[in-house]
């Protein structure tokens, strides 16, 4: 029995986390969910954005599945998401972007993984007004953070038989900060002689990605470029509704979709649950439940390629719960087949 923290979040968060929980349970995995919440809704009710029980639960379980959280303006926090990533030093933000058959896109085969540094860069929170008409933000890049995210990207490439790692930067302009990031990526690349290493400037990278995304396998970059590239890459494979993610540190991991709380579609039972369900599959891989993770990914892929029960963003008309039911059905079918084969 695993003990896992579940944070429903705001907007579409409660709907898609509920779907992911149901799908994970359909695999037969025994989980004791510790359900705690943070964000705008909690703030409205209790006047606190992140109640103590959230931190206590995370610190006890060291693993969480999390919906998107909205940080209300003027509540004293910049972003709860950034707070959690920094507080627990969840330095790797890993976002696999993979074409799912059945989703109409101009590209045949997109299969890349973004490794975004998750703790520094322009997210340092150091910003100030220098006069009435000017303001500054500080971009922080350190050797420690750059080396460890580059190492994670290369380790992943080696383990998953990926042949190339692309470091994305703007060191031609930000010579000290992005220059340091590149030095670190180069240093790590030398320890992986069998993996090709290339460097691409962020603006060129955007063009290359929309023209020929299949030429990329593993991308490693700083926090802000990684954030922007994640949404761009989501657009290559069918949108934010399908791209999962993980925030991983040395001894804690929080799994969440790339998308935000999508207030425009919240509460209508029309959000695509795929991104959070696949984040759940990443979580099962992390705890070593790889067969169950594969069963979920397979069920999602079959449901989407059949096209009968898919949400509006993918061109269908199914609700969040109908699509979730269809995915669960596929998991149960494959369990029956496996039982017969045994
Ligand atoms: P936040 O500030 O919380 O990041 P946002 O509105 O800026 O929120 P998203 O929540 O990521 O950004 O939404 C961007 C767009 O993508 C919206 O139009 C939203 O409806 C759509 N979208 C995001 N997630 C999903 C989903 N799971 N299913 C369908 N559409 C989605």
Short mmCIF file of C-alpha atoms and ligand atoms in Angstrom, two decimals:
data_model
loop_
_atom_site.label_atom_id
_atom_site.label_comp_id
_atom_site.label_asym_id
_atom_site.label_seq_id
_atom_site.Cartn_x
_atom_site.Cartn_y
_atom_site.Cartn_z
CA UNK A 1 0.00 0.00 0.00
CA UNK A 2 1.41 3.36 -1.07
CA UNK A 3 0.63 6.58 0.76
CA UNK A 4 0.39 9.46 -1.72
CA UNK A 5 -0.61 13.11 -1.32
CA UNK A 6 -3.37 14.27 -3.66
CA UNK A 7 -3.80 18.02 -4.19
CA UNK A 8 -6.94 18.71 -6.28
CA UNK A 9 -6.08 22.41 -6.91
CA UNK A 10 -8.33 24.98 -8.59
CA UNK A 11 -10.27 25.43 -11.80
CA UNK A 12 -10.30 22.14 -13.71
CA UNK A 13 -7.96 20.66 -11.08
CA UNK A 14 -10.60 18.81 -9.01
CA UNK A 15 -12.16 17.29 -12.15
CA UNK A 16 -8.92 16.05 -13.72
CA UNK A 17 -7.34 14.86 -10.46
CA UNK A 18 -10.52 12.89 -9.74
CA UNK A 19 -10.19 11.26 -13.19
CA UNK A 20 -6.52 10.44 -12.62
CA UNK A 21 -7.27 8.93 -9.20
CA UNK A 22 -10.01 6.72 -10.67
CA UNK A 23 -7.76 5.56 -13.52
CA UNK A 24 -4.85 4.76 -11.19
CA UNK A 25 -7.18 2.81 -8.90
CA UNK A 26 -8.52 0.86 -11.89
CA UNK A 27 -5.05 -0.69 -12.34
CA UNK A 28 -5.56 -2.41 -8.98
CA UNK A 29 -2.81 -0.50 -7.24
CA UNK A 30 -3.53 -0.04 -3.55
CA UNK A 31 -3.06 3.59 -2.56
CA UNK A 32 -3.98 5.46 0.56
CA UNK A 33 -4.64 8.99 -0.76
CA UNK A 34 -3.93 11.84 1.59
CA UNK A 35 -6.19 14.54 0.12
CA UNK A 36 -5.19 18.09 1.04
CA UNK A 37 -5.76 21.29 -0.86
CA UNK A 38 -4.20 24.68 -1.51
CA UNK A 39 -4.94 27.64 -3.76
CA UNK A 40 -7.60 30.20 -4.54
CA UNK A 41 -10.59 28.17 -3.29
CA UNK A 42 -8.89 27.36 0.03
CA UNK A 43 -7.92 31.03 0.37
CA UNK A 44 -11.56 32.07 -0.08
CA UNK A 45 -12.74 29.65 2.62
CA UNK A 46 -9.96 29.82 5.17
CA UNK A 47 -7.92 32.94 4.35
CA UNK A 48 -4.80 30.81 3.95
CA UNK A 49 -3.29 29.81 0.65
CA UNK A 50 -1.27 26.76 1.62
CA UNK A 51 -2.54 25.27 4.91
CA UNK A 52 0.00 23.51 7.13
CA UNK A 53 -1.52 20.11 6.40
CA UNK A 54 -0.30 20.41 2.77
CA UNK A 55 3.31 20.78 3.87
CA UNK A 56 2.89 18.07 6.53
CA UNK A 57 1.41 15.64 4.02
CA UNK A 58 4.13 16.32 1.42
CA UNK A 59 6.86 15.93 4.01
CA UNK A 60 5.39 12.66 5.23
CA UNK A 61 4.65 11.01 1.87
CA UNK A 62 7.41 12.64 -0.27
CA UNK A 63 5.24 12.04 -3.35
CA UNK A 64 2.17 13.84 -4.69
CA UNK A 65 -0.23 14.05 -7.58
CA UNK A 66 -1.31 17.64 -7.98
CA UNK A 67 -3.87 19.61 -9.93
CA UNK A 68 -3.14 23.15 -11.14
CA UNK A 69 -3.22 25.81 -8.43
CA UNK A 70 -4.17 29.44 -8.98
CA UNK A 71 -2.40 32.04 -6.88
CA UNK A 72 -4.73 35.01 -6.33
CA UNK A 73 -3.18 38.43 -6.95
CA UNK A 74 -2.41 40.37 -3.77
CA UNK A 75 -2.34 37.43 -1.35
CA UNK A 76 1.34 37.80 -0.54
CA UNK A 77 2.60 34.92 -2.68
CA UNK A 78 3.96 35.11 -6.21
CA UNK A 79 3.08 31.54 -7.08
CA UNK A 80 2.30 28.51 -4.94
CA UNK A 81 3.66 26.24 -7.66
CA UNK A 82 7.01 28.04 -7.62
CA UNK A 83 6.98 28.04 -3.80
CA UNK A 84 6.59 24.24 -3.62
CA UNK A 85 9.26 23.64 -6.26
CA UNK A 86 11.73 25.87 -4.42
CA UNK A 87 10.88 24.82 -0.87
CA UNK A 88 11.41 21.15 -1.65
CA UNK A 89 14.19 21.74 -4.20
CA UNK A 90 12.28 19.92 -6.95
CA UNK A 91 14.92 20.92 -9.44
CA UNK A 92 13.96 18.87 -12.51
CA UNK A 93 10.78 19.67 -14.34
CA UNK A 94 10.39 16.81 -16.79
CA UNK A 95 7.82 17.10 -19.57
CA UNK A 96 7.50 14.35 -22.17
CA UNK A 97 5.82 15.51 -25.38
CA UNK A 98 4.71 12.63 -27.55
CA UNK A 99 2.43 12.37 -30.55
CA UNK A 100 -0.59 10.20 -29.80
CA UNK A 101 -2.01 8.46 -32.88
CA UNK A 102 -5.48 9.71 -33.71
CA UNK A 103 -4.80 13.35 -32.89
CA UNK A 104 -4.65 15.40 -36.09
CA UNK A 105 -1.41 17.41 -36.22
CA UNK A 106 0.89 18.38 -39.10
CA UNK A 107 3.68 16.17 -37.68
CA UNK A 108 4.03 12.40 -37.96
CA UNK A 109 6.40 11.67 -35.12
CA UNK A 110 7.05 13.99 -32.21
CA UNK A 111 8.68 12.25 -29.27
CA UNK A 112 10.79 14.51 -27.11
CA UNK A 113 11.34 15.23 -23.43
CA UNK A 114 11.95 18.67 -21.96
CA UNK A 115 14.21 18.96 -18.90
CA UNK A 116 13.51 22.40 -17.47
CA UNK A 117 15.56 23.74 -14.55
CA UNK A 118 12.91 24.40 -11.92
CA UNK A 119 14.37 26.52 -9.12
CA UNK A 120 16.08 29.63 -10.44
CA UNK A 121 16.47 31.92 -13.51
CA UNK A 122 13.96 34.80 -13.77
CA UNK A 123 11.80 32.91 -11.26
CA UNK A 124 14.22 34.03 -8.52
CA UNK A 125 11.51 36.41 -7.30
CA UNK A 126 14.00 39.30 -7.19
CA UNK A 127 12.26 42.21 -8.86
CA UNK A 128 12.20 45.91 -8.06
CA UNK A 129 11.01 49.22 -9.37
CA UNK A 130 13.99 51.48 -9.97
CA UNK A 131 11.86 54.55 -10.65
CA UNK A 132 8.28 55.28 -11.51
CA UNK A 133 8.98 54.32 -15.10
CA UNK A 134 11.41 51.45 -14.82
CA UNK A 135 11.71 48.05 -13.16
CA UNK A 136 14.26 45.27 -13.00
CA UNK A 137 14.14 41.50 -12.53
CA UNK A 138 17.16 39.41 -11.60
CA UNK A 139 18.03 36.29 -13.57
CA UNK A 140 19.89 33.88 -11.29
CA UNK A 141 21.87 31.00 -12.80
CA UNK A 142 24.13 28.84 -10.64
CA UNK A 143 26.66 26.16 -11.48
CA UNK A 144 25.07 23.72 -9.03
CA UNK A 145 21.57 23.95 -10.51
CA UNK A 146 22.79 23.94 -14.12
CA UNK A 147 25.05 20.92 -13.62
CA UNK A 148 22.36 18.85 -11.93
CA UNK A 149 19.64 19.50 -14.53
CA UNK A 150 22.10 18.77 -17.37
CA UNK A 151 23.09 15.55 -15.60
CA UNK A 152 19.44 14.49 -15.28
CA UNK A 153 18.89 15.11 -19.01
CA UNK A 154 21.92 13.03 -20.01
CA UNK A 155 21.12 10.27 -17.52
CA UNK A 156 17.62 10.07 -18.98
CA UNK A 157 18.97 10.00 -22.56
CA UNK A 158 21.36 7.18 -21.69
CA UNK A 159 18.76 5.12 -19.86
CA UNK A 160 16.11 5.55 -22.53
CA UNK A 161 18.30 5.07 -25.57
CA UNK A 162 17.95 8.63 -26.78
CA UNK A 163 20.82 9.64 -29.05
CA UNK A 164 20.92 13.40 -28.66
CA UNK A 165 20.59 16.14 -26.04
CA UNK A 166 19.91 19.74 -27.13
CA UNK A 167 20.79 22.60 -24.75
CA UNK A 168 18.67 25.69 -25.35
CA UNK A 169 20.00 29.14 -24.38
CA UNK A 170 20.50 32.80 -25.29
CA UNK A 171 24.16 32.99 -24.36
CA UNK A 172 24.94 35.23 -27.31
CA UNK A 173 23.14 38.01 -25.39
CA UNK A 174 23.19 36.82 -21.76
CA UNK A 175 26.82 35.91 -21.80
CA UNK A 176 27.30 35.46 -18.05
CA UNK A 177 24.05 33.76 -17.04
CA UNK A 178 23.20 31.63 -20.07
CA UNK A 179 26.95 31.38 -20.70
CA UNK A 180 27.36 29.66 -17.32
CA UNK A 181 24.42 27.36 -18.05
CA UNK A 182 26.04 26.33 -21.35
CA UNK A 183 29.46 25.76 -19.72
CA UNK A 184 27.77 23.35 -17.31
CA UNK A 185 25.84 21.53 -20.05
CA UNK A 186 29.08 21.15 -22.05
CA UNK A 187 30.94 19.85 -18.99
CA UNK A 188 28.30 17.15 -18.40
CA UNK A 189 28.09 16.30 -22.12
CA UNK A 190 31.79 15.35 -22.08
CA UNK A 191 31.02 12.56 -19.62
CA UNK A 192 28.52 11.04 -22.10
CA UNK A 193 30.62 10.58 -25.25
CA UNK A 194 28.04 8.28 -26.88
CA UNK A 195 25.30 10.88 -26.79
CA UNK A 196 25.33 13.67 -29.35
CA UNK A 197 25.23 17.12 -27.81
CA UNK A 198 24.08 20.28 -29.57
CA UNK A 199 23.31 23.86 -28.57
CA UNK A 200 20.48 25.90 -30.09
CA UNK A 201 19.59 29.53 -29.37
CA UNK A 202 16.04 29.86 -28.00
CA UNK A 203 14.62 31.91 -30.90
CA UNK A 204 16.01 29.52 -33.49
CA UNK A 205 14.75 26.63 -31.34
CA UNK A 206 11.17 27.93 -31.60
CA UNK A 207 11.41 27.99 -35.38
CA UNK A 208 13.11 24.57 -35.58
CA UNK A 209 10.44 23.06 -33.34
CA UNK A 210 7.51 24.27 -35.41
CA UNK A 211 9.20 23.23 -38.67
CA UNK A 212 10.76 19.91 -37.77
CA UNK A 213 10.12 18.77 -34.18
CA UNK A 214 11.12 15.17 -34.83
CA UNK A 215 14.78 16.19 -34.96
CA UNK A 216 14.74 16.70 -31.16
CA UNK A 217 14.87 13.99 -28.52
CA UNK A 218 15.92 15.47 -25.18
CA UNK A 219 15.92 19.23 -24.54
CA UNK A 220 17.62 20.77 -21.50
CA UNK A 221 17.12 24.40 -20.68
CA UNK A 222 16.68 27.08 -18.05
CA UNK A 223 13.44 27.79 -16.21
CA UNK A 224 11.77 30.46 -18.38
CA UNK A 225 12.71 29.04 -21.78
CA UNK A 226 11.55 25.63 -20.53
CA UNK A 227 8.18 27.05 -19.52
CA UNK A 228 7.63 28.68 -22.90
CA UNK A 229 8.92 25.72 -24.91
CA UNK A 230 6.61 23.39 -22.97
CA UNK A 231 3.48 25.18 -24.18
CA UNK A 232 4.91 25.46 -27.70
CA UNK A 233 5.64 21.73 -27.75
CA UNK A 234 2.17 20.95 -26.36
CA UNK A 235 0.80 22.77 -29.38
CA UNK A 236 2.73 20.41 -31.67
CA UNK A 237 0.93 17.32 -30.38
CA UNK A 238 -2.62 18.50 -29.81
CA UNK A 239 -2.56 21.02 -26.99
CA UNK A 240 -2.21 21.36 -23.24
CA UNK A 241 -4.87 18.76 -22.56
CA UNK A 242 -2.46 15.89 -23.18
CA UNK A 243 1.01 16.85 -21.89
CA UNK A 244 2.02 15.49 -18.46
CA UNK A 245 4.85 16.53 -16.19
CA UNK A 246 6.87 15.83 -13.07
CA UNK A 247 8.76 18.00 -10.59
CA UNK A 248 11.49 15.82 -9.16
CA UNK A 249 14.08 16.51 -6.46
CA UNK A 250 16.48 14.27 -4.57
CA UNK A 251 13.85 12.83 -2.25
CA UNK A 252 10.46 14.23 -3.24
CA UNK A 253 8.40 14.33 -6.42
CA UNK A 254 5.22 16.15 -7.39
CA UNK A 255 3.45 15.09 -10.56
CA UNK A 256 1.29 17.60 -12.41
CA UNK A 257 0.15 18.48 -15.92
CA UNK A 258 1.76 21.27 -17.92
CA UNK A 259 -1.58 23.06 -18.16
CA UNK A 260 -2.92 25.64 -15.70
CA UNK A 261 -6.30 25.81 -14.02
CA UNK A 262 -8.11 26.68 -17.29
CA UNK A 263 -10.76 28.88 -15.65
CA UNK A 264 -12.55 29.24 -19.01
CA UNK A 265 -13.65 25.58 -18.94
CA UNK A 266 -13.66 24.84 -15.20
CA UNK A 267 -16.62 23.10 -13.58
CA UNK A 268 -18.18 22.08 -16.90
CA UNK A 269 -16.97 18.48 -17.06
CA UNK A 270 -15.33 19.16 -20.45
CA UNK A 271 -11.61 19.35 -19.59
CA UNK A 272 -9.36 16.74 -21.11
CA UNK A 273 -8.15 14.52 -18.23
CA UNK A 274 -5.30 12.99 -20.30
CA UNK A 275 -2.49 15.28 -19.10
CA UNK A 276 -3.15 14.53 -15.44
CA UNK A 277 -3.78 10.84 -16.06
CA UNK A 278 -0.43 10.58 -17.87
CA UNK A 279 1.20 12.54 -15.02
CA UNK A 280 -0.21 9.77 -12.81
CA UNK A 281 1.42 7.19 -15.11
CA UNK A 282 4.75 9.04 -14.71
CA UNK A 283 4.23 8.81 -10.95
CA UNK A 284 3.71 5.05 -11.13
CA UNK A 285 6.93 4.73 -13.16
CA UNK A 286 8.72 6.75 -10.48
CA UNK A 287 7.62 4.31 -7.75
CA UNK A 288 8.57 1.32 -9.91
CA UNK A 289 5.04 0.27 -10.93
CA UNK A 290 6.03 0.26 -14.59
CA UNK A 291 3.53 -2.35 -15.79
CA UNK A 292 0.65 -0.37 -14.36
CA UNK A 293 2.07 2.84 -15.79
CA UNK A 294 2.28 1.20 -19.23
CA UNK A 295 -1.29 -0.09 -18.89
CA UNK A 296 -2.50 3.48 -18.30
CA UNK A 297 -0.51 4.92 -21.20
CA UNK A 298 -1.82 2.16 -23.48
CA UNK A 299 -5.42 2.70 -22.42
CA UNK A 300 -5.13 6.45 -23.03
CA UNK A 301 -3.57 5.89 -26.42
CA UNK A 302 -6.24 3.37 -27.48
CA UNK A 303 -9.08 5.61 -26.29
CA UNK A 304 -7.72 8.58 -28.22
CA UNK A 305 -6.92 6.66 -31.40
CA UNK A 306 -10.41 5.12 -31.47
CA UNK A 307 -11.73 8.67 -31.22
CA UNK A 308 -15.14 7.71 -29.83
CA UNK A 309 -14.79 9.13 -26.33
CA UNK A 310 -12.58 12.18 -26.59
CA UNK A 311 -13.03 15.70 -25.24
CA UNK A 312 -13.72 18.86 -27.23
CA UNK A 313 -10.09 20.06 -27.37
CA UNK A 314 -9.27 16.89 -29.37
CA UNK A 315 -12.21 17.38 -31.72
CA UNK A 316 -14.68 15.14 -29.86
CA UNK A 317 -17.75 15.86 -27.78
CA UNK A 318 -17.28 13.61 -24.73
CA UNK A 319 -17.25 14.85 -21.17
CA UNK A 320 -14.27 14.51 -18.83
CA UNK A 321 -16.04 11.68 -17.01
CA UNK A 322 -17.02 9.81 -20.20
CA UNK A 323 -13.45 9.92 -21.48
CA UNK A 324 -12.23 8.75 -18.06
CA UNK A 325 -14.75 5.86 -18.09
CA UNK A 326 -13.54 4.84 -21.57
CA UNK A 327 -9.91 4.78 -20.39
CA UNK A 328 -10.85 2.73 -17.33
CA UNK A 329 -12.77 0.31 -19.56
CA UNK A 330 -9.61 -0.26 -21.63
CA UNK A 331 -7.56 -0.91 -18.49
CA UNK A 332 -10.08 -3.45 -17.24
CA UNK A 333 -10.20 -5.15 -20.68
CA UNK A 334 -6.42 -5.52 -20.78
CA UNK A 335 -6.43 -6.90 -17.22
CA UNK A 336 -8.94 -9.56 -18.31
CA UNK A 337 -6.85 -10.49 -21.36
CA UNK A 338 -3.74 -10.76 -19.18
CA UNK A 339 -5.61 -12.96 -16.68
CA UNK A 340 -6.76 -15.29 -19.48
CA UNK A 341 -3.22 -15.51 -20.87
CA UNK A 342 -1.82 -16.39 -17.44
P1 LIG B 1 -2.95 29.47 -15.40
O1 LIG B 1 -2.75 30.94 -15.19
O2 LIG B 1 -3.50 28.76 -14.21
O3 LIG B 1 -1.74 28.79 -16.00
P2 LIG B 1 -4.18 29.87 -18.02
O4 LIG B 1 -5.59 30.11 -18.42
O5 LIG B 1 -3.18 30.94 -18.26
O6 LIG B 1 -4.15 29.35 -16.50
P3 LIG B 1 -4.17 27.21 -18.91
O7 LIG B 1 -5.00 26.93 -17.75
O8 LIG B 1 -3.01 26.33 -19.12
O9 LIG B 1 -3.61 28.65 -18.84
O10 LIG B 1 -5.10 27.22 -20.20
C1 LIG B 1 -4.69 27.69 -21.48
C2 LIG B 1 -5.73 27.25 -22.50
O11 LIG B 1 -5.66 25.84 -22.68
C3 LIG B 1 -7.17 27.58 -22.08
O12 LIG B 1 -7.92 27.99 -23.18
C4 LIG B 1 -7.67 26.25 -21.56
O13 LIG B 1 -9.05 26.09 -21.68
C5 LIG B 1 -6.91 25.22 -22.38
N1 LIG B 1 -6.69 24.02 -21.58
C6 LIG B 1 -5.79 23.88 -20.57
N2 LIG B 1 -5.87 22.67 -20.02
C7 LIG B 1 -6.84 22.00 -20.70
C8 LIG B 1 -7.41 20.68 -20.58
N3 LIG B 1 -6.98 19.81 -19.66
N4 LIG B 1 -8.39 20.34 -21.43
C9 LIG B 1 -8.82 21.20 -22.36
N5 LIG B 1 -8.33 22.45 -22.52
C10 LIG B 1 -7.36 22.86 -21.70
#
